[in-house]
Amino acid sequence: MTKITPNFTLQEFNTRNAPLSLSTQRSIEYLAHRLQVLRDLIGAPITIESGYRSPSHNKEVGGSDDSYHLTGMAADIPIECIPLQMREKLWGTWSGGMGVYPKHVHLDIGPKRRWRGTY
């Protein structure tokens, strides 16, 4: 297991063990460091439901053609991992993209934008 931060490994973001380009690995490392800050604030584990996706995996799950998951810049986290007050705080302070869905929260390190999903 390749540790990126005290609480995250590279494998958590690449569950299918797909080959990674150096730029994708660097993106995953940056995202992991951002999520480590969030984990430290919450004081509880954060599970990565979906991190890096190969193009074929992204297609299987119905991801968009320009998904940040394709470049290692996004992670989906079960909604119960992030307390409601922290979600509200993140809504205003997370510098990248944040989408809140009924069962997960999408966080990415792309441009700042917000949305609420329905699936």
mmCIF file of C-alpha atoms in Angstrom:
data_model
loop_
_atom_site.group_PDB
_atom_site.id
_atom_site.type_symbol
_atom_site.label_atom_id
_atom_site.label_comp_id
_atom_site.label_asym_id
_atom_site.label_seq_id
_atom_site.Cartn_x
_atom_site.Cartn_y
_atom_site.Cartn_z
ATOM 1 C CA MET A 1 0.000 0.000 0.000
ATOM 2 C CA THR A 2 1.409 3.348 -1.048
ATOM 3 C CA LYS A 3 0.602 5.903 1.676
ATOM 4 C CA ILE A 4 -0.071 9.403 0.382
ATOM 5 C CA THR A 5 -1.144 11.006 3.658
ATOM 6 C CA PRO A 6 -1.457 9.701 7.224
ATOM 7 C CA ASN A 7 -4.922 8.316 6.409
ATOM 8 C CA PHE A 8 -5.076 7.761 2.642
ATOM 9 C CA THR A 9 -3.346 5.346 0.286
ATOM 10 C CA LEU A 10 -3.041 5.534 -3.472
ATOM 11 C CA GLN A 11 -5.005 2.282 -3.727
ATOM 12 C CA GLU A 12 -8.076 3.871 -2.102
ATOM 13 C CA PHE A 13 -8.307 6.213 -5.084
ATOM 14 C CA ASN A 14 -7.513 3.515 -7.671
ATOM 15 C CA THR A 15 -9.538 0.507 -6.556
ATOM 16 C CA ARG A 16 -9.293 -1.249 -9.920
ATOM 17 C CA ASN A 17 -5.492 -0.916 -9.985
ATOM 18 C CA ALA A 18 -5.559 0.766 -13.391
ATOM 19 C CA PRO A 19 -2.266 2.047 -14.779
ATOM 20 C CA LEU A 20 -1.799 5.706 -13.824
ATOM 21 C CA SER A 21 0.022 8.433 -15.692
ATOM 22 C CA LEU A 22 2.355 10.597 -13.642
ATOM 23 C CA SER A 23 -0.010 13.576 -13.959
ATOM 24 C CA THR A 24 -2.973 11.465 -12.756
ATOM 25 C CA GLN A 25 -0.947 10.199 -9.810
ATOM 26 C CA ARG A 26 0.013 13.792 -8.924
ATOM 27 C CA SER A 27 -3.648 14.842 -9.095
ATOM 28 C CA ILE A 28 -4.628 11.982 -6.775
ATOM 29 C CA GLU A 29 -1.890 13.005 -4.340
ATOM 30 C CA TYR A 30 -3.089 16.624 -4.312
ATOM 31 C CA LEU A 31 -6.712 15.544 -3.820
ATOM 32 C CA ALA A 32 -5.673 13.176 -1.007
ATOM 33 C CA HIS A 33 -3.912 16.014 0.809
ATOM 34 C CA ARG A 34 -7.010 18.198 0.496
ATOM 35 C CA LEU A 35 -9.191 15.372 1.813
ATOM 36 C CA GLN A 36 -6.748 14.745 4.671
ATOM 37 C CA VAL A 37 -7.427 18.294 5.881
ATOM 38 C CA LEU A 38 -11.164 17.531 5.791
ATOM 39 C CA ARG A 39 -10.650 14.217 7.605
ATOM 40 C CA ASP A 40 -8.609 15.956 10.310
ATOM 41 C CA LEU A 41 -11.398 18.528 10.781
ATOM 42 C CA ILE A 42 -14.070 15.837 11.012
ATOM 43 C CA GLY A 43 -11.942 13.635 13.264
ATOM 44 C CA ALA A 44 -13.312 10.468 11.681
ATOM 45 C CA PRO A 45 -12.480 8.193 8.736
ATOM 46 C CA ILE A 46 -13.479 9.132 5.198
ATOM 47 C CA THR A 47 -14.180 6.325 2.752
ATOM 48 C CA ILE A 48 -13.464 6.842 -0.925
ATOM 49 C CA GLU A 49 -16.375 5.265 -2.834
ATOM 50 C CA SER A 50 -15.075 6.283 -6.228
ATOM 51 C CA GLY A 51 -11.771 7.977 -7.034
ATOM 52 C CA TYR A 52 -9.822 7.574 -10.261
ATOM 53 C CA ARG A 53 -11.793 5.880 -13.049
ATOM 54 C CA SER A 54 -10.350 4.513 -16.263
ATOM 55 C CA PRO A 55 -12.344 5.527 -19.349
ATOM 56 C CA SER A 56 -13.997 2.091 -19.517
ATOM 57 C CA HIS A 57 -14.916 2.124 -15.804
ATOM 58 C CA ASN A 58 -16.242 5.674 -16.121
ATOM 59 C CA LYS A 59 -18.446 4.571 -19.018
ATOM 60 C CA GLU A 60 -19.685 1.534 -17.011
ATOM 61 C CA VAL A 61 -20.893 3.771 -14.176
ATOM 62 C CA GLY A 62 -22.449 6.379 -16.471
ATOM 63 C CA GLY A 63 -19.871 9.097 -15.744
ATOM 64 C CA SER A 64 -19.649 12.118 -18.004
ATOM 65 C CA ASP A 65 -17.073 12.186 -20.798
ATOM 66 C CA ASP A 66 -15.255 15.055 -19.076
ATOM 67 C CA SER A 67 -15.479 13.683 -15.522
ATOM 68 C CA TYR A 68 -12.761 14.782 -13.123
ATOM 69 C CA HIS A 69 -12.605 11.139 -12.016
ATOM 70 C CA LEU A 70 -10.827 10.404 -15.328
ATOM 71 C CA THR A 71 -7.839 12.504 -14.276
ATOM 72 C CA GLY A 72 -7.720 11.565 -10.581
ATOM 73 C CA MET A 73 -9.115 14.937 -9.573
ATOM 74 C CA ALA A 74 -12.375 13.746 -7.939
ATOM 75 C CA ALA A 75 -13.633 11.498 -5.181
ATOM 76 C CA ASP A 76 -17.108 10.420 -4.167
ATOM 77 C CA ILE A 77 -17.559 9.968 -0.423
ATOM 78 C CA PRO A 78 -20.547 8.355 1.344
ATOM 79 C CA ILE A 79 -22.726 11.164 2.642
ATOM 80 C CA GLU A 80 -22.698 9.760 6.185
ATOM 81 C CA CYS A 81 -18.903 10.314 6.361
ATOM 82 C CA ILE A 82 -19.405 14.078 6.319
ATOM 83 C CA PRO A 83 -21.620 15.500 9.082
ATOM 84 C CA LEU A 84 -24.340 17.927 7.946
ATOM 85 C CA GLN A 85 -22.672 20.954 9.566
ATOM 86 C CA MET A 86 -19.414 20.149 7.790
ATOM 87 C CA ARG A 87 -21.247 19.742 4.448
ATOM 88 C CA GLU A 88 -22.771 23.187 4.959
ATOM 89 C CA LYS A 89 -19.363 24.649 5.780
ATOM 90 C CA LEU A 90 -17.756 22.931 2.785
ATOM 91 C CA TRP A 91 -20.506 24.276 0.514
ATOM 92 C CA GLY A 92 -19.142 27.759 1.160
ATOM 93 C CA THR A 93 -15.438 27.044 1.548
ATOM 94 C CA TRP A 94 -14.368 24.104 -0.669
ATOM 95 C CA SER A 95 -12.319 25.668 -3.466
ATOM 96 C CA GLY A 96 -13.187 23.032 -6.093
ATOM 97 C CA GLY A 97 -16.358 21.342 -7.262
ATOM 98 C CA MET A 98 -18.872 19.953 -4.785
ATOM 99 C CA GLY A 99 -22.008 18.014 -5.576
ATOM 100 C CA VAL A 100 -24.313 16.670 -2.881
ATOM 101 C CA TYR A 101 -26.333 13.588 -3.773
ATOM 102 C CA PRO A 102 -28.701 11.512 -1.617
ATOM 103 C CA LYS A 103 -26.035 8.877 -0.881
ATOM 104 C CA HIS A 104 -22.691 10.550 -1.560
ATOM 105 C CA VAL A 105 -20.790 13.812 -1.801
ATOM 106 C CA HIS A 106 -18.647 14.479 -4.863
ATOM 107 C CA LEU A 107 -15.537 16.596 -4.185
ATOM 108 C CA ASP A 108 -13.061 17.599 -6.856
ATOM 109 C CA ILE A 109 -10.099 19.901 -7.318
ATOM 110 C CA GLY A 110 -11.403 21.536 -10.489
ATOM 111 C CA PRO A 111 -12.925 25.034 -10.641
ATOM 112 C CA LYS A 112 -15.277 26.098 -7.851
ATOM 113 C CA ARG A 113 -18.871 25.121 -8.604
ATOM 114 C CA ARG A 114 -21.807 23.671 -6.670
ATOM 115 C CA TRP A 115 -24.740 21.411 -7.501
ATOM 116 C CA ARG A 116 -27.271 19.094 -5.929
ATOM 117 C CA GLY A 117 -27.749 15.742 -7.621
ATOM 118 C CA THR A 118 -30.774 13.496 -7.640
ATOM 119 C CA TYR A 119 -29.453 9.958 -8.129
#
